[in-house]
Coordinates of C-alpha atoms in Angstrom, one line a residue:
Chain A
X1 CA 162.8 -1.4 105.9
X2 CA 160.7 0.5 103.3
X3 CA 158.1 2.2 105.6
X4 CA 155.2 3.3 103.5
X5 CA 155.3 2.5 99.8
X6 CA 153.0 4.0 97.2
X7 CA 152.6 3.0 93.6
X8 CA 152.7 4.4 91.0
X9 CA 154.6 7.6 91.6
X10 CA 153.1 9.3 88.5
X11 CA 150.0 8.7 86.4
X12 CA 148.1 10.4 83.6
X13 CA 144.5 9.3 83.0
X14 CA 141.9 10.3 80.5
X15 CA 138.6 11.5 81.9
X16 CA 136.4 8.5 82.6
X17 CA 139.2 6.0 83.0
X18 CA 139.6 4.1 86.3
X19 CA 142.7 3.2 88.3
X20 CA 143.8 2.0 91.7
X21 CA 146.5 3.7 93.8
X22 CA 148.3 1.2 96.0
X23 CA 149.7 1.7 99.5
X24 CA 151.7 -0.9 101.5
X25 CA 153.4 -0.6 104.9
X26 CA 155.8 -2.8 106.7
X27 CA 155.6 -1.1 110.2
X28 CA 152.7 -3.1 111.6
X29 CA 150.7 0.1 112.0
X30 CA 146.9 -0.3 112.7
X31 CA 145.6 2.8 111.0
X32 CA 146.0 3.9 107.4
X33 CA 144.8 7.0 105.6
X34 CA 144.5 8.5 102.1
X35 CA 144.9 12.3 101.7
X36 CA 144.9 14.5 98.7
X37 CA 147.1 17.6 98.5
X38 CA 146.1 20.6 96.4
X39 CA 147.9 24.0 96.3
X40 CA 146.7 26.3 99.0
X41 CA 144.4 23.7 100.6
X42 CA 146.8 21.6 102.6
X43 CA 146.0 17.9 102.9
X44 CA 142.4 16.8 102.9
X45 CA 141.3 13.4 104.2
X46 CA 139.6 11.2 101.6
X47 CA 139.2 7.9 103.5
X48 CA 140.8 6.1 106.4
X49 CA 140.9 2.7 108.0
X50 CA 141.3 2.7 111.8
X51 CA 142.1 -1.0 111.7
X52 CA 142.0 -4.0 109.4
X53 CA 138.5 -4.7 108.2
X54 CA 137.2 -1.2 108.8
X55 CA 137.0 1.9 106.5
X56 CA 135.4 5.3 107.0
X57 CA 134.8 8.4 104.9
X58 CA 136.9 11.5 105.5
X59 CA 136.3 15.1 104.4
X60 CA 136.3 14.5 100.6
X61 CA 135.2 10.9 99.8
X62 CA 133.1 11.5 96.7
X63 CA 134.4 9.8 93.5
X64 CA 136.7 7.4 95.5
X65 CA 136.5 4.0 97.0
X66 CA 138.9 2.1 99.3
X67 CA 139.8 -1.4 100.3
X68 CA 141.8 -2.4 103.3
X69 CA 143.0 -5.7 101.9
X70 CA 144.9 -6.7 105.0
X71 CA 146.9 -5.0 107.7
X72 CA 149.6 -4.0 105.3
X73 CA 147.7 -2.7 102.3
X74 CA 145.2 0.1 101.7
X75 CA 144.2 0.9 98.2
X76 CA 142.3 3.9 96.7
X77 CA 140.2 3.5 93.6
X78 CA 139.0 6.1 91.2
X79 CA 136.1 4.4 89.2
X80 CA 135.6 7.2 86.7
X81 CA 138.4 9.8 86.9
X82 CA 137.5 13.5 86.5
X83 CA 139.8 16.5 86.0
X84 CA 138.9 17.7 89.5
X85 CA 140.8 14.6 90.8
X86 CA 144.1 15.9 89.5
X87 CA 146.1 16.1 92.7
X88 CA 149.0 14.6 94.7
X89 CA 147.8 11.6 96.7
X90 CA 149.4 10.6 100.0
X91 CA 149.0 7.5 102.0
X92 CA 149.9 7.6 105.7
X93 CA 149.9 5.2 108.6
X94 CA 149.7 5.6 112.4
X95 CA 150.6 3.2 115.1
X96 CA 147.7 3.7 117.4
X97 CA 146.8 5.8 120.5
X98 CA 148.9 8.5 122.1
X99 CA 151.4 10.8 120.6
X100 CA 152.0 8.8 117.4
X101 CA 151.9 11.0 114.4
X102 CA 151.7 9.8 110.8
X103 CA 154.3 8.2 108.6
X104 CA 153.8 9.3 105.0
X105 CA 154.5 7.7 101.7
X106 CA 156.2 9.7 99.0
X107 CA 153.0 10.4 97.1
X108 CA 151.4 9.7 93.7
X109 CA 151.1 12.6 91.3
X110 CA 147.9 12.1 89.3
X111 CA 146.8 14.1 86.3
X112 CA 143.4 13.7 84.7
X113 CA 143.1 15.2 81.2
Chain B
X1 CA 135.4 26.9 113.1
X2 CA 136.8 23.6 111.8
X3 CA 140.0 24.9 110.2
X4 CA 143.6 24.8 111.3
X5 CA 145.1 28.0 110.0
X6 CA 148.6 29.1 109.0
X7 CA 150.1 32.0 107.3
X8 CA 151.0 31.1 103.7
X9 CA 154.4 32.5 103.1
X10 CA 157.6 33.5 105.1
X11 CA 160.8 34.7 103.7
X12 CA 164.0 35.0 105.9
X13 CA 167.7 35.5 105.4
X14 CA 170.1 32.7 106.0
X15 CA 171.3 32.7 109.7
X16 CA 168.1 34.5 110.9
X17 CA 165.4 32.9 113.0
X18 CA 162.1 31.8 111.4
X19 CA 158.8 31.8 113.2
X20 CA 155.9 29.9 111.6
X21 CA 152.5 30.4 113.2
X22 CA 149.4 28.3 113.4
X23 CA 146.0 28.4 115.2
X24 CA 144.0 25.3 116.0
X25 CA 140.5 24.6 117.1
X26 CA 140.1 21.7 119.4
X27 CA 139.7 22.7 123.0
X28 CA 140.2 19.2 124.4
X29 CA 143.6 17.7 125.2
X30 CA 145.3 16.7 122.1
X31 CA 148.6 16.4 120.3
X32 CA 149.9 19.0 117.8
X33 CA 152.4 18.3 115.2
X34 CA 154.8 20.1 112.8
X35 CA 155.6 18.5 109.5
X36 CA 158.1 19.5 106.8
X37 CA 157.6 18.8 103.1
X38 CA 160.5 19.3 100.6
X39 CA 159.7 19.6 96.9
X40 CA 158.4 16.3 95.4
X41 CA 158.5 14.5 98.7
X42 CA 156.1 13.3 101.3
X43 CA 155.7 14.9 104.7
X44 CA 158.3 14.4 107.4
X45 CA 157.5 14.6 111.1
X46 CA 159.6 17.3 112.7
X47 CA 158.2 17.5 116.3
X48 CA 155.1 17.3 118.3
X49 CA 153.8 18.8 121.6
X50 CA 151.0 17.8 123.9
X51 CA 148.4 20.5 124.6
X52 CA 149.2 20.6 128.4
X53 CA 152.8 21.8 127.6
X54 CA 153.9 25.3 127.0
X55 CA 157.2 24.7 125.1
X56 CA 159.3 22.0 123.6
X57 CA 162.8 22.4 122.3
X58 CA 164.6 20.0 120.0
X59 CA 168.0 21.3 118.7
X60 CA 167.3 24.2 116.4
X61 CA 163.5 23.8 116.7
X62 CA 161.4 25.4 119.5
X63 CA 157.6 24.9 119.7
X64 CA 155.6 27.3 121.7
X65 CA 152.0 26.7 122.7
X66 CA 149.5 29.3 123.9
X67 CA 146.6 27.1 125.0
X68 CA 144.3 30.0 125.9
X69 CA 144.6 31.5 122.4
X70 CA 145.0 28.0 120.7
X71 CA 148.1 29.4 119.0
X72 CA 151.1 27.2 118.1
X73 CA 154.4 28.4 116.7
X74 CA 157.5 26.8 115.3
X75 CA 160.8 28.7 115.7
X76 CA 163.8 27.6 113.6
X77 CA 167.0 29.0 114.9
X78 CA 169.9 29.8 112.5
X79 CA 167.8 29.1 109.5
X80 CA 169.7 27.4 106.6
X81 CA 168.9 27.1 102.9
X82 CA 168.1 23.5 103.5
X83 CA 165.2 24.6 105.7
X84 CA 163.4 25.9 102.6
X85 CA 160.2 23.8 102.4
X86 CA 156.5 23.8 103.2
X87 CA 155.7 23.5 106.9
X88 CA 152.4 22.1 108.0
X89 CA 150.9 22.2 111.5
X90 CA 148.4 19.5 112.3
X91 CA 146.0 18.8 115.2
X92 CA 145.1 15.3 116.3
X93 CA 141.3 14.8 116.5
X94 CA 140.3 11.4 117.5
X95 CA 142.6 9.2 115.5
X96 CA 142.9 11.6 112.5
X97 CA 145.2 14.5 111.8
X98 CA 143.7 17.7 110.5
X99 CA 146.3 19.8 108.7
X100 CA 146.7 23.5 108.0
X101 CA 147.2 24.7 104.4
X102 CA 151.0 24.9 104.9
X103 CA 153.5 27.8 105.2
X104 CA 156.1 28.1 102.4
X105 CA 159.4 29.1 104.0
X106 CA 161.9 30.7 101.6
X107 CA 165.5 31.1 102.9
X108 CA 167.6 33.7 101.1
X109 CA 171.4 33.3 101.1

């Protein structure tokens, strides 16, 4: 039972390169989220998917796109990476209504040079 | 305002109690959470409280909620070196969590 799996764990990109961060969950949760974590700024929501087939912008969506491929998978794409996108990216899932908090993946540490 | 706010740093001695504070913003009924992040890891849910409760205790953890002041605190009794981490409070708004910037807890032996 893996929970929330993120790949890759580490990545270095050159400015202008593209890449896709992958997130997969085996908990049958409806909602999935992408956050970025920067020192002193906590976690900021990039995009989320309340259910399969829907995606919505969060607080900091510029420079990113997402795909909710199916109920299990939610990917984050950087089309043209910039140094300002150097960060740690976390995928999270949530079961649904009520007191359910998030279950987090272990993160992807991305450096753009 | 929109922010969930936390103090940035707390240093305690091993065996003492730690109190980490947070203020939130939503005045409607909601859930409030505490997460722990160890170095190089994701966030781990510690506990949560519904906004109509005043207190919740779970082993060494006590959550206190002052709804009038929108103030939330996490008390860790008998703090151990393994408690050194970043602690985040979070507020549920709709179906999204809004996080504070995190409090770095350093435990000195």
